[in-house]
């Protein structure tokens, strides 16, 4: 009976025959500045990032029997700082690099754009910190397009650096849909601002002190309501024990009007000793206090390896920043900053040609 059994060889199937995941290819662009830079329109770069957004089904297509899924694109900006040199880089999807190059030249006149192989640091061979909002995403950082305060503050780390040490700031910008921005403005933002004005604690990570304050506030509200009810006080005279109401800043008010372009920020430091890297990282993180407002940025160490080519970088917090807040980060040094920190790599030849 066994002689009649027909044995057939099972044909193996490769997943790659039916499924393909296409990673986004990136170009590394070094931007070499002149002394005549203005940063008043840099939010246009964040807006251009958002224009890369496509619905999920647009990243999926079928070719013959194969299902192809494309990786979502993003754009990143990196500032590399050493004792002797400061350099600026953009990491842009290759298919969009012409649009970004055109935009860079519109915003920063006489900027030189040079394509390079990579950025000059290995993220997973140094100390890394995630920079994220301390309070609810609806509260804004300070925004003032007329100044170079953040970059100027960042550059102060140069005085602390020794030879063969380096620090860096990596900004990852994630394309965000109009639908997500509109939901944030119409729902999330309005609810959070109402709570903020009522004196609620919107800190993301609360400690015992914060919870104690919340309990005391709730107790005051309860006593206040009880007294108002007991004395039959009308609506216009209800301030018996109520704490003072809090007003939002100019920047937070504008946050409810601007489009969201989500951001991840990473601080890195490379030295011969881990303790020194932590010291440099904390000092660099403190420079971000220059843009503190209703919200501020705090740090958490990243202890695992990360992949900066991923659309959303692993082990790193996503901040719901507006294109206006992002303009704080996308800055080239002004004449005053270059004069103060002459190690910033800038193009003197173009400056001379301009004078001629």
mmCIF file of C-alpha atoms in Angstrom:
data_model
loop_
_atom_site.group_PDB
_atom_site.id
_atom_site.type_symbol
_atom_site.label_atom_id
_atom_site.label_comp_id
_atom_site.label_asym_id
_atom_site.label_seq_id
_atom_site.Cartn_x
_atom_site.Cartn_y
_atom_site.Cartn_z
ATOM 1 C CA UNK A 1 0.000 0.000 0.000
ATOM 2 C CA UNK A 2 2.877 2.359 0.772
ATOM 3 C CA UNK A 3 4.147 1.786 -2.735
ATOM 4 C CA UNK A 4 1.071 3.569 -4.065
ATOM 5 C CA UNK A 5 1.697 6.715 -2.012
ATOM 6 C CA UNK A 6 2.947 9.575 -4.182
ATOM 7 C CA UNK A 7 5.404 11.830 -2.411
ATOM 8 C CA UNK A 8 5.420 15.432 -3.573
ATOM 9 C CA UNK A 9 8.106 17.942 -2.763
ATOM 10 C CA UNK A 10 6.650 20.906 -0.900
ATOM 11 C CA UNK A 11 7.568 24.126 -2.662
ATOM 12 C CA UNK A 12 8.970 26.688 -0.233
ATOM 13 C CA UNK A 13 7.718 30.263 -0.459
ATOM 14 C CA UNK A 14 9.860 33.283 0.290
ATOM 15 C CA UNK A 15 8.208 36.168 2.069
ATOM 16 C CA UNK A 16 10.139 38.517 -0.234
ATOM 17 C CA UNK A 17 8.268 37.037 -3.205
ATOM 18 C CA UNK A 18 5.018 38.449 -1.892
ATOM 19 C CA UNK A 19 5.986 41.283 0.424
ATOM 20 C CA UNK A 20 8.461 44.174 0.204
ATOM 21 C CA UNK A 21 9.174 46.979 2.660
ATOM 22 C CA UNK A 22 10.886 49.915 0.939
ATOM 23 C CA UNK A 23 12.890 52.102 3.295
ATOM 24 C CA UNK A 24 13.069 55.806 2.625
ATOM 25 C CA UNK A 25 16.421 56.896 1.206
ATOM 26 C CA UNK A 26 17.941 60.038 2.688
ATOM 27 C CA UNK A 27 20.387 62.699 1.526
ATOM 28 C CA UNK A 28 22.742 64.316 4.034
ATOM 29 C CA UNK A 29 23.110 68.031 3.367
ATOM 30 C CA UNK A 30 25.594 70.291 5.115
ATOM 31 C CA UNK A 31 24.547 73.927 5.197
ATOM 32 C CA UNK A 32 27.397 76.433 5.265
ATOM 33 C CA UNK A 33 26.195 79.846 6.318
ATOM 34 C CA UNK A 34 27.161 83.451 5.676
ATOM 35 C CA UNK A 35 26.931 86.322 8.143
ATOM 36 C CA UNK A 36 23.723 87.675 6.610
ATOM 37 C CA UNK A 37 21.248 85.034 7.772
ATOM 38 C CA UNK A 38 17.703 85.821 8.829
ATOM 39 C CA UNK A 39 15.521 83.230 10.540
ATOM 40 C CA UNK A 40 12.152 84.968 10.299
ATOM 41 C CA UNK A 41 10.644 82.448 7.853
ATOM 42 C CA UNK A 42 12.016 79.120 9.086
ATOM 43 C CA UNK A 43 8.550 77.835 10.001
ATOM 44 C CA UNK A 44 8.126 77.409 6.229
ATOM 45 C CA UNK A 45 10.561 74.497 6.471
ATOM 46 C CA UNK A 46 8.345 72.814 9.090
ATOM 47 C CA UNK A 47 5.353 73.456 6.810
ATOM 48 C CA UNK A 48 7.248 71.788 3.956
ATOM 49 C CA UNK A 49 7.837 68.770 6.216
ATOM 50 C CA UNK A 50 4.071 68.495 6.718
ATOM 51 C CA UNK A 51 3.535 68.542 2.948
ATOM 52 C CA UNK A 52 5.314 65.175 2.788
ATOM 53 C CA UNK A 53 2.407 63.616 4.700
ATOM 54 C CA UNK A 54 0.282 61.085 2.824
ATOM 55 C CA UNK A 55 -2.524 58.841 4.009
ATOM 56 C CA UNK A 56 -1.518 55.296 4.986
ATOM 57 C CA UNK A 57 -3.115 53.711 1.895
ATOM 58 C CA UNK A 58 -0.877 55.876 -0.322
ATOM 59 C CA UNK A 59 2.171 54.053 1.050
ATOM 60 C CA UNK A 60 0.802 50.658 0.024
ATOM 61 C CA UNK A 61 0.689 49.403 -3.538
ATOM 62 C CA UNK A 62 0.639 46.108 -5.400
ATOM 63 C CA UNK A 63 3.019 45.153 -8.196
ATOM 64 C CA UNK A 64 2.115 41.838 -9.805
ATOM 65 C CA UNK A 65 1.706 39.439 -6.852
ATOM 66 C CA UNK A 66 3.916 41.485 -4.523
ATOM 67 C CA UNK A 67 2.592 43.853 -1.864
ATOM 68 C CA UNK A 68 4.879 46.885 -1.464
ATOM 69 C CA UNK A 69 4.798 49.075 1.650
ATOM 70 C CA UNK A 70 6.834 52.291 1.651
ATOM 71 C CA UNK A 71 8.338 53.800 4.786
ATOM 72 C CA UNK A 72 6.921 57.184 5.771
ATOM 73 C CA UNK A 73 9.416 60.020 5.224
ATOM 74 C CA UNK A 74 10.585 62.607 7.733
ATOM 75 C CA UNK A 75 13.215 65.360 7.897
ATOM 76 C CA UNK A 76 15.889 66.034 10.513
ATOM 77 C CA UNK A 77 18.178 68.903 11.479
ATOM 78 C CA UNK A 78 21.456 68.325 13.277
ATOM 79 C CA UNK A 79 23.873 70.793 14.932
ATOM 80 C CA UNK A 80 27.371 69.396 15.612
ATOM 81 C CA UNK A 81 29.499 71.324 18.110
ATOM 82 C CA UNK A 82 33.190 70.876 18.952
ATOM 83 C CA UNK A 83 35.803 73.178 20.490
ATOM 84 C CA UNK A 84 37.040 74.260 17.053
ATOM 85 C CA UNK A 85 34.051 73.875 14.754
ATOM 86 C CA UNK A 86 30.246 74.146 14.607
ATOM 87 C CA UNK A 87 28.405 72.573 11.669
ATOM 88 C CA UNK A 88 24.786 72.342 10.518
ATOM 89 C CA UNK A 89 23.188 69.416 8.679
ATOM 90 C CA UNK A 90 19.801 68.486 7.259
ATOM 91 C CA UNK A 91 18.773 64.898 6.583
ATOM 92 C CA UNK A 92 16.177 64.981 3.808
ATOM 93 C CA UNK A 93 14.357 62.251 1.813
ATOM 94 C CA UNK A 94 16.098 62.062 -1.567
ATOM 95 C CA UNK A 95 12.826 62.348 -3.456
ATOM 96 C CA UNK A 96 12.149 65.699 -1.747
ATOM 97 C CA UNK A 97 15.650 67.158 -1.610
ATOM 98 C CA UNK A 98 15.151 69.577 -4.524
ATOM 99 C CA UNK A 99 12.124 71.156 -2.829
ATOM 100 C CA UNK A 100 14.053 71.537 0.424
ATOM 101 C CA UNK A 101 17.150 72.948 -1.287
ATOM 102 C CA UNK A 102 14.979 75.558 -2.991
ATOM 103 C CA UNK A 103 13.336 76.450 0.314
ATOM 104 C CA UNK A 104 16.708 76.739 2.109
ATOM 105 C CA UNK A 105 17.927 79.194 -0.536
ATOM 106 C CA UNK A 106 14.727 81.228 -0.279
ATOM 107 C CA UNK A 107 15.041 81.564 3.500
ATOM 108 C CA UNK A 108 18.809 81.913 3.890
ATOM 109 C CA UNK A 109 20.319 83.991 1.099
ATOM 110 C CA UNK A 110 23.753 82.869 -0.186
ATOM 111 C CA UNK A 111 23.600 79.642 1.824
ATOM 112 C CA UNK A 112 25.907 76.937 0.483
ATOM 113 C CA UNK A 113 24.455 73.426 0.380
ATOM 114 C CA UNK A 114 26.907 70.554 0.191
ATOM 115 C CA UNK A 115 25.923 66.876 -0.014
ATOM 116 C CA UNK A 116 27.944 64.682 2.375
ATOM 117 C CA UNK A 117 28.053 60.969 3.216
ATOM 118 C CA UNK A 118 26.874 61.206 6.821
ATOM 119 C CA UNK A 119 26.808 63.312 9.971
ATOM 120 C CA UNK A 120 30.032 63.318 12.038
ATOM 121 C CA UNK A 121 28.888 61.335 15.078
ATOM 122 C CA UNK A 122 27.688 57.835 15.967
ATOM 123 C CA UNK A 123 24.598 58.195 18.152
ATOM 124 C CA UNK A 124 25.016 54.799 19.770
ATOM 125 C CA UNK A 125 28.611 55.437 20.836
ATOM 126 C CA UNK A 126 27.838 58.392 23.096
ATOM 127 C CA UNK A 127 25.507 59.554 25.878
ATOM 128 C CA UNK A 128 22.015 60.529 24.676
ATOM 129 C CA UNK A 129 19.168 62.440 26.290
ATOM 130 C CA UNK A 130 15.568 62.797 25.134
ATOM 131 C CA UNK A 131 14.321 66.382 25.385
ATOM 132 C CA UNK A 132 10.562 66.565 25.932
ATOM 133 C CA UNK A 133 7.767 68.786 27.241
ATOM 134 C CA UNK A 134 7.453 69.121 31.001
ATOM 135 C CA UNK A 135 3.777 70.080 30.752
ATOM 136 C CA UNK A 136 0.849 69.206 28.508
ATOM 137 C CA UNK A 137 1.564 69.560 24.783
ATOM 138 C CA UNK A 138 -1.066 72.300 24.506
ATOM 139 C CA UNK A 139 1.168 74.735 26.396
ATOM 140 C CA UNK A 140 3.775 76.437 24.265
ATOM 141 C CA UNK A 141 7.449 77.232 24.402
ATOM 142 C CA UNK A 142 8.408 80.890 23.915
ATOM 143 C CA UNK A 143 8.433 81.928 20.274
ATOM 144 C CA UNK A 144 10.055 85.108 19.001
ATOM 145 C CA UNK A 145 11.264 85.096 15.388
ATOM 146 C CA UNK A 146 13.190 88.331 15.925
ATOM 147 C CA UNK A 147 15.932 86.754 18.003
ATOM 148 C CA UNK A 148 18.539 83.993 17.951
ATOM 149 C CA UNK A 149 18.261 83.334 21.704
ATOM 150 C CA UNK A 150 18.148 79.531 21.640
ATOM 151 C CA UNK A 151 21.037 79.029 19.216
ATOM 152 C CA UNK A 152 23.043 81.706 21.023
ATOM 153 C CA UNK A 153 22.440 79.870 24.323
ATOM 154 C CA UNK A 154 23.336 76.514 22.723
ATOM 155 C CA UNK A 155 26.653 77.904 21.518
ATOM 156 C CA UNK A 156 27.703 78.787 25.080
ATOM 157 C CA UNK A 157 28.598 75.096 25.557
ATOM 158 C CA UNK A 158 31.724 75.743 23.425
ATOM 159 C CA UNK A 159 33.505 77.375 26.376
ATOM 160 C CA UNK A 160 33.107 74.153 28.350
ATOM 161 C CA UNK A 161 34.305 71.750 25.645
ATOM 162 C CA UNK A 162 37.801 70.312 25.601
ATOM 163 C CA UNK A 163 39.745 68.942 22.639
ATOM 164 C CA UNK A 164 38.342 65.655 21.248
ATOM 165 C CA UNK A 165 34.947 66.304 22.879
ATOM 166 C CA UNK A 166 31.751 66.961 20.966
ATOM 167 C CA UNK A 167 28.078 67.583 21.598
ATOM 168 C CA UNK A 168 25.127 67.623 19.257
ATOM 169 C CA UNK A 169 21.465 68.539 18.994
ATOM 170 C CA UNK A 170 19.279 66.395 16.763
ATOM 171 C CA UNK A 171 15.793 67.573 15.805
ATOM 172 C CA UNK A 172 13.515 65.032 14.141
ATOM 173 C CA UNK A 173 10.459 66.478 12.359
ATOM 174 C CA UNK A 174 7.554 64.126 11.665
ATOM 175 C CA UNK A 175 4.982 65.027 8.971
ATOM 176 C CA UNK A 176 1.604 65.638 10.600
ATOM 177 C CA UNK A 177 -1.763 65.618 8.840
ATOM 178 C CA UNK A 178 -4.219 68.515 8.731
ATOM 179 C CA UNK A 179 -6.763 66.184 10.350
ATOM 180 C CA UNK A 180 -4.525 65.590 13.378
ATOM 181 C CA UNK A 181 -3.707 69.300 13.663
ATOM 182 C CA UNK A 182 -7.373 70.279 13.495
ATOM 183 C CA UNK A 183 -8.349 67.717 16.130
ATOM 184 C CA UNK A 184 -5.577 68.993 18.405
ATOM 185 C CA UNK A 185 -6.737 72.613 18.021
ATOM 186 C CA UNK A 186 -10.466 71.934 18.360
ATOM 187 C CA UNK A 187 -10.432 69.322 21.153
ATOM 188 C CA UNK A 188 -7.133 68.653 22.926
ATOM 189 C CA UNK A 189 -5.937 72.258 23.041
ATOM 190 C CA UNK A 190 -9.241 73.789 24.173
ATOM 191 C CA UNK A 191 -9.744 71.271 26.977
ATOM 192 C CA UNK A 192 -6.179 71.626 28.263
ATOM 193 C CA UNK A 193 -6.233 75.435 28.194
ATOM 194 C CA UNK A 194 -9.504 75.496 30.156
ATOM 195 C CA UNK A 195 -7.892 73.298 32.815
ATOM 196 C CA UNK A 196 -4.734 75.440 32.830
ATOM 197 C CA UNK A 197 -6.699 78.664 33.329
ATOM 198 C CA UNK A 198 -8.512 77.004 36.209
ATOM 199 C CA UNK A 199 -5.178 76.448 37.932
ATOM 200 C CA UNK A 200 -4.896 72.695 37.311
ATOM 201 C CA UNK A 201 -1.459 71.096 37.289
ATOM 202 C CA UNK A 202 -0.709 69.983 33.723
ATOM 203 C CA UNK A 203 2.714 68.543 34.498
ATOM 204 C CA UNK A 204 3.193 65.250 32.637
ATOM 205 C CA UNK A 205 5.170 63.477 35.372
ATOM 206 C CA UNK A 206 3.802 64.408 38.783
ATOM 207 C CA UNK A 207 5.570 63.877 42.112
ATOM 208 C CA UNK A 208 4.216 63.774 45.686
ATOM 209 C CA UNK A 209 4.418 67.555 45.978
ATOM 210 C CA UNK A 210 2.314 67.988 42.832
ATOM 211 C CA UNK A 211 -0.322 65.557 44.097
ATOM 212 C CA UNK A 212 -0.388 67.373 47.452
ATOM 213 C CA UNK A 213 -1.068 70.668 45.675
ATOM 214 C CA UNK A 214 -3.843 69.035 43.651
ATOM 215 C CA UNK A 215 -5.460 67.703 46.845
ATOM 216 C CA UNK A 216 -5.241 71.136 48.507
ATOM 217 C CA UNK A 217 -6.733 72.830 45.438
ATOM 218 C CA UNK A 218 -9.603 70.342 45.297
ATOM 219 C CA UNK A 219 -10.207 70.900 49.013
ATOM 220 C CA UNK A 220 -10.303 74.684 48.479
ATOM 221 C CA UNK A 221 -12.734 74.229 45.570
ATOM 222 C CA UNK A 222 -14.944 72.036 47.754
ATOM 223 C CA UNK A 223 -14.950 74.543 50.649
ATOM 224 C CA UNK A 224 -15.540 77.384 48.203
ATOM 225 C CA UNK A 225 -18.559 75.649 46.666
ATOM 226 C CA UNK A 226 -19.876 74.788 50.142
ATOM 227 C CA UNK A 227 -19.589 78.399 51.360
ATOM 228 C CA UNK A 228 -21.133 79.785 48.190
ATOM 229 C CA UNK A 229 -24.016 77.379 48.569
ATOM 230 C CA UNK A 230 -24.412 78.168 52.298
ATOM 231 C CA UNK A 231 -24.476 81.930 51.734
ATOM 232 C CA UNK A 232 -26.493 81.548 48.536
ATOM 233 C CA UNK A 233 -23.909 83.682 46.686
ATOM 234 C CA UNK A 234 -24.720 84.591 43.098
ATOM 235 C CA UNK A 235 -22.421 83.625 40.192
ATOM 236 C CA UNK A 236 -20.633 86.984 40.038
ATOM 237 C CA UNK A 237 -19.471 86.870 43.665
ATOM 238 C CA UNK A 238 -18.145 83.345 44.022
ATOM 239 C CA UNK A 239 -14.521 84.144 44.888
ATOM 240 C CA UNK A 240 -14.443 83.163 48.536
ATOM 241 C CA UNK A 241 -11.369 80.933 48.722
ATOM 242 C CA UNK A 242 -10.746 80.334 45.027
ATOM 243 C CA UNK A 243 -7.091 80.520 43.962
ATOM 244 C CA UNK A 244 -6.082 83.084 41.340
ATOM 245 C CA UNK A 245 -6.861 82.191 37.750
ATOM 246 C CA UNK A 246 -3.890 81.765 35.393
ATOM 247 C CA UNK A 247 -3.627 83.424 31.995
ATOM 248 C CA UNK A 248 -1.941 81.870 28.981
ATOM 249 C CA UNK A 249 1.085 83.481 27.355
ATOM 250 C CA UNK A 250 1.118 85.049 23.900
ATOM 251 C CA UNK A 251 2.891 81.982 22.467
ATOM 252 C CA UNK A 252 0.389 79.541 24.005
ATOM 253 C CA UNK A 253 -2.519 81.564 22.596
ATOM 254 C CA UNK A 254 -0.956 81.324 19.134
ATOM 255 C CA UNK A 255 -0.497 77.559 19.527
ATOM 256 C CA UNK A 256 -4.237 77.143 19.097
ATOM 257 C CA UNK A 257 -3.976 78.754 15.649
ATOM 258 C CA UNK A 258 -0.895 77.076 14.176
ATOM 259 C CA UNK A 259 -0.428 73.712 12.450
ATOM 260 C CA UNK A 260 1.257 70.891 14.353
ATOM 261 C CA UNK A 261 4.515 69.396 13.068
ATOM 262 C CA UNK A 262 5.542 66.754 15.587
ATOM 263 C CA UNK A 263 9.095 66.791 16.858
ATOM 264 C CA UNK A 264 11.635 64.634 18.679
ATOM 265 C CA UNK A 265 14.737 66.260 20.156
ATOM 266 C CA UNK A 266 17.888 64.421 21.199
ATOM 267 C CA UNK A 267 20.966 65.825 22.933
ATOM 268 C CA UNK A 268 24.219 63.882 22.634
ATOM 269 C CA UNK A 269 27.691 64.163 24.099
ATOM 270 C CA UNK A 270 30.932 62.357 23.366
ATOM 271 C CA UNK A 271 33.943 62.381 25.670
ATOM 272 C CA UNK A 272 36.434 59.951 27.213
ATOM 273 C CA UNK A 273 34.384 59.495 30.389
ATOM 274 C CA UNK A 274 30.685 58.796 30.927
ATOM 275 C CA UNK A 275 30.499 61.296 33.817
ATOM 276 C CA UNK A 276 31.835 64.018 31.563
ATOM 277 C CA UNK A 277 29.283 63.189 28.860
ATOM 278 C CA UNK A 278 26.444 63.494 31.368
ATOM 279 C CA UNK A 279 27.833 66.817 32.599
ATOM 280 C CA UNK A 280 28.031 68.197 29.050
ATOM 281 C CA UNK A 281 24.540 66.918 28.216
ATOM 282 C CA UNK A 282 22.967 68.540 31.272
ATOM 283 C CA UNK A 283 24.706 71.839 30.566
ATOM 284 C CA UNK A 284 23.492 71.805 26.965
ATOM 285 C CA UNK A 285 19.974 70.877 28.107
ATOM 286 C CA UNK A 286 19.920 73.874 30.446
ATOM 287 C CA UNK A 287 20.410 76.220 27.483
ATOM 288 C CA UNK A 288 16.876 75.324 26.371
ATOM 289 C CA UNK A 289 15.557 77.277 29.355
ATOM 290 C CA UNK A 290 16.048 80.309 27.109
ATOM 291 C CA UNK A 291 12.756 79.380 25.374
ATOM 292 C CA UNK A 292 10.776 78.378 28.477
ATOM 293 C CA UNK A 293 7.283 79.857 28.675
ATOM 294 C CA UNK A 294 4.031 78.220 29.824
ATOM 295 C CA UNK A 295 5.892 75.062 28.842
ATOM 296 C CA UNK A 296 9.519 74.017 29.059
ATOM 297 C CA UNK A 297 11.759 71.150 27.981
ATOM 298 C CA UNK A 298 13.204 68.550 30.362
ATOM 299 C CA UNK A 299 15.510 65.593 29.772
ATOM 300 C CA UNK A 300 15.475 61.832 30.226
ATOM 301 C CA UNK A 301 18.502 59.690 29.409
ATOM 302 C CA UNK A 302 18.154 57.264 26.503
ATOM 303 C CA UNK A 303 19.881 54.074 27.611
ATOM 304 C CA UNK A 304 19.133 51.920 24.557
ATOM 305 C CA UNK A 305 20.367 52.077 20.978
ATOM 306 C CA UNK A 306 18.286 54.174 18.611
ATOM 307 C CA UNK A 307 17.848 54.331 14.850
ATOM 308 C CA UNK A 308 17.755 57.941 13.650
ATOM 309 C CA UNK A 309 16.601 56.847 10.181
ATOM 310 C CA UNK A 310 13.280 55.620 11.523
ATOM 311 C CA UNK A 311 10.374 57.970 10.900
ATOM 312 C CA UNK A 312 9.608 57.990 14.625
ATOM 313 C CA UNK A 313 12.874 57.366 16.461
ATOM 314 C CA UNK A 314 12.627 54.524 18.974
ATOM 315 C CA UNK A 315 12.910 55.180 22.743
ATOM 316 C CA UNK A 316 12.343 58.912 22.170
ATOM 317 C CA UNK A 317 9.333 61.068 23.127
ATOM 318 C CA UNK A 318 7.227 62.730 20.443
ATOM 319 C CA UNK A 319 6.332 66.374 21.196
ATOM 320 C CA UNK A 320 3.315 67.987 19.570
ATOM 321 C CA UNK A 321 5.089 71.182 18.582
ATOM 322 C CA UNK A 322 3.646 73.733 16.183
ATOM 323 C CA UNK A 323 5.471 74.876 13.065
ATOM 324 C CA UNK A 324 6.097 78.129 14.957
ATOM 325 C CA UNK A 325 7.725 76.323 17.896
ATOM 326 C CA UNK A 326 9.781 74.284 15.419
ATOM 327 C CA UNK A 327 11.092 77.544 13.964
ATOM 328 C CA UNK A 328 12.916 77.970 17.301
ATOM 329 C CA UNK A 329 14.965 74.899 16.439
ATOM 330 C CA UNK A 330 15.523 75.462 12.714
ATOM 331 C CA UNK A 331 17.923 78.373 13.003
ATOM 332 C CA UNK A 332 21.123 79.468 11.329
ATOM 333 C CA UNK A 333 23.505 81.750 13.251
ATOM 334 C CA UNK A 334 23.103 85.482 12.791
ATOM 335 C CA UNK A 335 25.975 87.931 12.277
ATOM 336 C CA UNK A 336 26.126 88.587 16.018
ATOM 337 C CA UNK A 337 26.310 84.870 16.866
ATOM 338 C CA UNK A 338 29.050 84.213 14.284
ATOM 339 C CA UNK A 339 31.068 87.167 15.582
ATOM 340 C CA UNK A 340 30.792 85.854 19.130
ATOM 341 C CA UNK A 341 31.526 82.234 18.195
ATOM 342 C CA UNK A 342 33.946 82.448 15.283
ATOM 343 C CA UNK A 343 34.458 78.666 15.228
ATOM 344 C CA UNK A 344 31.059 78.365 13.471
ATOM 345 C CA UNK A 345 31.830 77.138 9.970
ATOM 346 C CA UNK A 346 30.749 79.890 7.571
ATOM 347 C CA UNK A 347 31.530 80.836 4.013
ATOM 348 C CA UNK A 348 33.811 83.865 3.898
ATOM 349 C CA UNK A 349 34.237 83.677 0.128
ATOM 350 C CA UNK A 350 30.537 84.308 -0.448
ATOM 351 C CA UNK A 351 30.646 87.222 1.988
ATOM 352 C CA UNK A 352 33.542 88.761 0.042
ATOM 353 C CA UNK A 353 31.763 88.264 -3.284
ATOM 354 C CA UNK A 354 28.677 89.950 -1.878
ATOM 355 C CA UNK A 355 30.682 93.028 -0.845
ATOM 356 C CA UNK A 356 32.235 93.231 -4.311
#
